[in-house]
Amino acid sequence: PLRSAITPLKKAAFVAAIDLHEHGAAVRRRVTFSNLLIIRGNAAQMPFPPAFFDLVVSLSALEVITTMTDAITETRRVLRPGGQLVAAAPWRNVLTDAGHVLLTGRDDLDENYGSRRQTLPVILRRHFRSVTLTHWPPQFHPSIALYQFITATV
């Protein structure tokens, strides 16, 4: 699902990225899309009119946004009818939990975002007509999958 979402971005007339952090310039130097605009902002308050985008891609973001429901509502608002959200979120298992602890030095999975990964599809189903879940790598059993991919259609 991710590859099918990323490929059209290179051909799109306009690609916008929103990030709360200040590293937009560093990301811009590494990304080869000539049509990319990186905006420092909040996914729960996007500076775009309603029904502006055909596709929204979220990579390891929705599950950590403290206002996840607001971000999903806002994503739905900026998508055109028939538009899609493709989201990737780390799936919770022993491997990804260990990765979180190693990368952040914190063992706060439940308080911050552990159960939110399982809640994400439920919230998306309230806002989107169709929600499809797949796990990656596909040859792994979901109990040890590394990522959950979600495709949601307006």
mmCIF file of C-alpha atoms in Angstrom:
data_model
loop_
_atom_site.group_PDB
_atom_site.id
_atom_site.type_symbol
_atom_site.label_atom_id
_atom_site.label_comp_id
_atom_site.label_asym_id
_atom_site.label_seq_id
_atom_site.Cartn_x
_atom_site.Cartn_y
_atom_site.Cartn_z
ATOM 1 C CA PRO A 1 0.000 0.000 0.000
ATOM 2 C CA LEU A 2 2.774 2.463 0.779
ATOM 3 C CA ARG A 3 4.538 2.069 -2.564
ATOM 4 C CA SER A 4 1.254 2.569 -4.415
ATOM 5 C CA ALA A 5 0.722 5.782 -2.427
ATOM 6 C CA ILE A 6 4.253 7.174 -2.821
ATOM 7 C CA THR A 7 4.677 6.545 -6.563
ATOM 8 C CA PRO A 8 1.996 9.078 -7.664
ATOM 9 C CA LEU A 9 3.546 11.741 -5.411
ATOM 10 C CA LYS A 10 6.487 12.102 -7.795
ATOM 11 C CA LYS A 11 4.072 12.927 -10.632
ATOM 12 C CA ALA A 12 1.655 15.078 -8.643
ATOM 13 C CA ALA A 13 1.338 18.777 -9.384
ATOM 14 C CA PHE A 14 1.672 19.615 -5.695
ATOM 15 C CA VAL A 15 2.792 17.679 -2.624
ATOM 16 C CA ALA A 16 2.514 19.177 0.858
ATOM 17 C CA ALA A 17 4.092 17.819 4.016
ATOM 18 C CA ILE A 18 3.183 18.937 7.512
ATOM 19 C CA ASP A 19 5.479 18.397 10.469
ATOM 20 C CA LEU A 20 5.530 19.868 13.963
ATOM 21 C CA HIS A 21 9.312 19.724 14.127
ATOM 22 C CA GLU A 22 11.897 22.166 12.822
ATOM 23 C CA HIS A 23 13.743 19.689 10.572
ATOM 24 C CA GLY A 24 11.789 20.490 7.380
ATOM 25 C CA ALA A 25 14.838 21.953 5.609
ATOM 26 C CA ALA A 26 16.902 18.810 6.301
ATOM 27 C CA VAL A 27 14.083 16.620 4.978
ATOM 28 C CA ARG A 28 13.714 18.845 1.891
ATOM 29 C CA ARG A 29 17.408 18.348 1.026
ATOM 30 C CA ARG A 30 16.989 14.548 1.059
ATOM 31 C CA VAL A 31 13.688 14.290 -0.811
ATOM 32 C CA THR A 32 13.835 14.233 -4.592
ATOM 33 C CA PHE A 33 10.304 15.523 -5.233
ATOM 34 C CA SER A 34 10.573 18.881 -7.007
ATOM 35 C CA ASN A 35 6.928 19.571 -6.192
ATOM 36 C CA LEU A 36 7.244 19.293 -2.385
ATOM 37 C CA LEU A 37 6.252 22.018 0.056
ATOM 38 C CA ILE A 38 7.107 21.330 3.705
ATOM 39 C CA ILE A 39 5.047 23.268 6.218
ATOM 40 C CA ARG A 40 5.705 23.418 9.927
ATOM 41 C CA GLY A 41 2.308 22.879 11.445
ATOM 42 C CA ASN A 42 -0.217 20.686 13.141
ATOM 43 C CA ALA A 43 -2.112 17.854 11.437
ATOM 44 C CA ALA A 44 -5.164 18.754 13.515
ATOM 45 C CA GLN A 45 -5.242 22.279 11.978
ATOM 46 C CA MET A 46 -4.127 22.104 8.347
ATOM 47 C CA PRO A 47 -3.880 25.368 6.385
ATOM 48 C CA PHE A 48 -5.761 24.014 3.360
ATOM 49 C CA PRO A 49 -9.331 24.449 2.147
ATOM 50 C CA PRO A 50 -11.866 21.609 2.340
ATOM 51 C CA ALA A 51 -11.640 18.886 -0.332
ATOM 52 C CA PHE A 52 -8.161 20.057 -1.429
ATOM 53 C CA PHE A 53 -6.250 16.750 -1.703
ATOM 54 C CA ASP A 54 -6.785 13.487 -3.554
ATOM 55 C CA LEU A 55 -4.387 11.610 -1.265
ATOM 56 C CA VAL A 56 -3.015 12.018 2.252
ATOM 57 C CA VAL A 57 -0.105 9.833 3.386
ATOM 58 C CA SER A 58 0.741 9.490 7.072
ATOM 59 C CA LEU A 59 3.968 7.723 8.004
ATOM 60 C CA SER A 60 4.352 6.757 11.657
ATOM 61 C CA ALA A 61 2.471 9.868 12.745
ATOM 62 C CA LEU A 62 -1.227 9.372 13.511
ATOM 63 C CA GLU A 63 -0.542 6.942 16.337
ATOM 64 C CA VAL A 64 1.632 9.477 18.200
ATOM 65 C CA ILE A 65 -0.403 12.650 17.666
ATOM 66 C CA THR A 66 -1.988 13.504 21.000
ATOM 67 C CA THR A 67 -5.072 14.851 19.239
ATOM 68 C CA MET A 68 -5.428 11.792 16.983
ATOM 69 C CA THR A 69 -9.197 12.139 16.516
ATOM 70 C CA ASP A 70 -8.802 15.823 15.599
ATOM 71 C CA ALA A 71 -6.067 14.961 13.087
ATOM 72 C CA ILE A 72 -8.272 12.292 11.502
ATOM 73 C CA THR A 73 -11.237 14.678 11.327
ATOM 74 C CA GLU A 74 -8.986 17.287 9.712
ATOM 75 C CA THR A 75 -7.589 14.747 7.250
ATOM 76 C CA ARG A 76 -11.132 13.842 6.245
ATOM 77 C CA ARG A 77 -11.933 17.540 5.765
ATOM 78 C CA VAL A 78 -9.031 18.192 3.349
ATOM 79 C CA LEU A 79 -9.693 15.064 1.243
ATOM 80 C CA ARG A 80 -11.869 15.270 -1.856
ATOM 81 C CA PRO A 81 -14.795 12.866 -2.264
ATOM 82 C CA GLY A 82 -13.249 9.530 -3.231
ATOM 83 C CA GLY A 83 -9.894 10.669 -1.794
ATOM 84 C CA GLN A 84 -7.739 8.320 0.245
ATOM 85 C CA LEU A 85 -5.682 8.304 3.391
ATOM 86 C CA VAL A 86 -2.817 5.817 3.404
ATOM 87 C CA ALA A 87 -1.324 5.488 6.875
ATOM 88 C CA ALA A 88 1.545 3.379 8.167
ATOM 89 C CA ALA A 89 1.949 2.770 11.880
ATOM 90 C CA PRO A 90 4.348 0.511 13.766
ATOM 91 C CA TRP A 91 2.480 -2.573 14.891
ATOM 92 C CA ARG A 92 2.756 -3.457 18.556
ATOM 93 C CA ASN A 93 4.730 -6.593 19.322
ATOM 94 C CA VAL A 94 7.933 -7.567 21.113
ATOM 95 C CA LEU A 95 10.148 -6.279 18.265
ATOM 96 C CA THR A 96 8.501 -2.877 17.862
ATOM 97 C CA ASP A 97 8.172 -2.397 21.626
ATOM 98 C CA ALA A 98 11.914 -3.058 22.015
ATOM 99 C CA GLY A 99 12.633 -0.640 19.170
ATOM 100 C CA HIS A 100 10.604 2.062 20.904
ATOM 101 C CA VAL A 101 12.525 1.599 24.152
ATOM 102 C CA LEU A 102 15.900 1.565 22.359
ATOM 103 C CA LEU A 103 15.151 4.644 20.246
ATOM 104 C CA THR A 104 13.464 6.770 22.892
ATOM 105 C CA GLY A 105 14.900 5.414 26.130
ATOM 106 C CA ARG A 106 11.335 5.337 27.473
ATOM 107 C CA ASP A 107 9.154 2.423 28.451
ATOM 108 C CA ASP A 108 5.890 4.354 28.221
ATOM 109 C CA LEU A 109 4.127 2.493 25.453
ATOM 110 C CA ASP A 110 0.727 2.166 27.071
ATOM 111 C CA GLU A 111 0.516 5.726 28.370
ATOM 112 C CA ASN A 112 1.601 7.398 25.157
ATOM 113 C CA TYR A 113 0.674 5.426 22.107
ATOM 114 C CA GLY A 114 0.752 1.666 22.514
ATOM 115 C CA SER A 115 -2.969 1.020 22.565
ATOM 116 C CA ARG A 116 -3.591 3.894 20.142
ATOM 117 C CA ARG A 117 -2.225 1.788 17.287
ATOM 118 C CA GLN A 118 -5.055 -0.658 17.853
ATOM 119 C CA THR A 119 -7.552 2.199 18.300
ATOM 120 C CA LEU A 120 -6.564 3.971 15.063
ATOM 121 C CA PRO A 121 -8.602 1.735 12.692
ATOM 122 C CA VAL A 122 -11.656 2.032 14.941
ATOM 123 C CA ILE A 123 -11.541 5.830 14.838
ATOM 124 C CA LEU A 124 -10.900 5.838 11.085
ATOM 125 C CA ARG A 125 -14.003 3.709 10.503
ATOM 126 C CA ARG A 126 -16.091 6.469 12.094
ATOM 127 C CA HIS A 127 -14.855 9.033 9.553
ATOM 128 C CA PHE A 128 -14.264 7.108 6.327
ATOM 129 C CA ARG A 129 -16.492 5.043 4.036
ATOM 130 C CA SER A 130 -14.001 2.197 3.641
ATOM 131 C CA VAL A 131 -11.021 1.155 5.791
ATOM 132 C CA THR A 132 -8.649 -1.661 4.795
ATOM 133 C CA LEU A 133 -5.880 -3.041 7.025
ATOM 134 C CA THR A 134 -2.801 -4.979 5.973
ATOM 135 C CA HIS A 135 0.359 -5.904 7.869
ATOM 136 C CA TRP A 136 3.982 -5.745 6.737
ATOM 137 C CA PRO A 137 5.930 -7.788 5.978
ATOM 138 C CA PRO A 138 3.051 -9.786 4.506
ATOM 139 C CA GLN A 139 4.793 -13.124 5.051
ATOM 140 C CA PHE A 140 4.886 -12.471 8.828
ATOM 141 C CA HIS A 141 2.015 -13.438 11.073
ATOM 142 C CA PRO A 142 0.273 -10.252 12.336
ATOM 143 C CA SER A 143 1.477 -11.028 15.876
ATOM 144 C CA ILE A 144 5.066 -10.301 14.761
ATOM 145 C CA ALA A 145 4.402 -7.883 11.891
ATOM 146 C CA LEU A 146 6.383 -4.647 12.022
ATOM 147 C CA TYR A 147 3.884 -2.260 10.446
ATOM 148 C CA GLN A 148 0.184 -1.870 9.984
ATOM 149 C CA PHE A 149 -0.911 -0.194 6.731
ATOM 150 C CA ILE A 150 -4.308 1.408 6.606
ATOM 151 C CA THR A 151 -6.085 2.628 3.485
ATOM 152 C CA ALA A 152 -9.172 4.718 4.192
ATOM 153 C CA THR A 153 -11.438 6.129 1.488
ATOM 154 C CA VAL A 154 -13.741 9.145 1.812
#
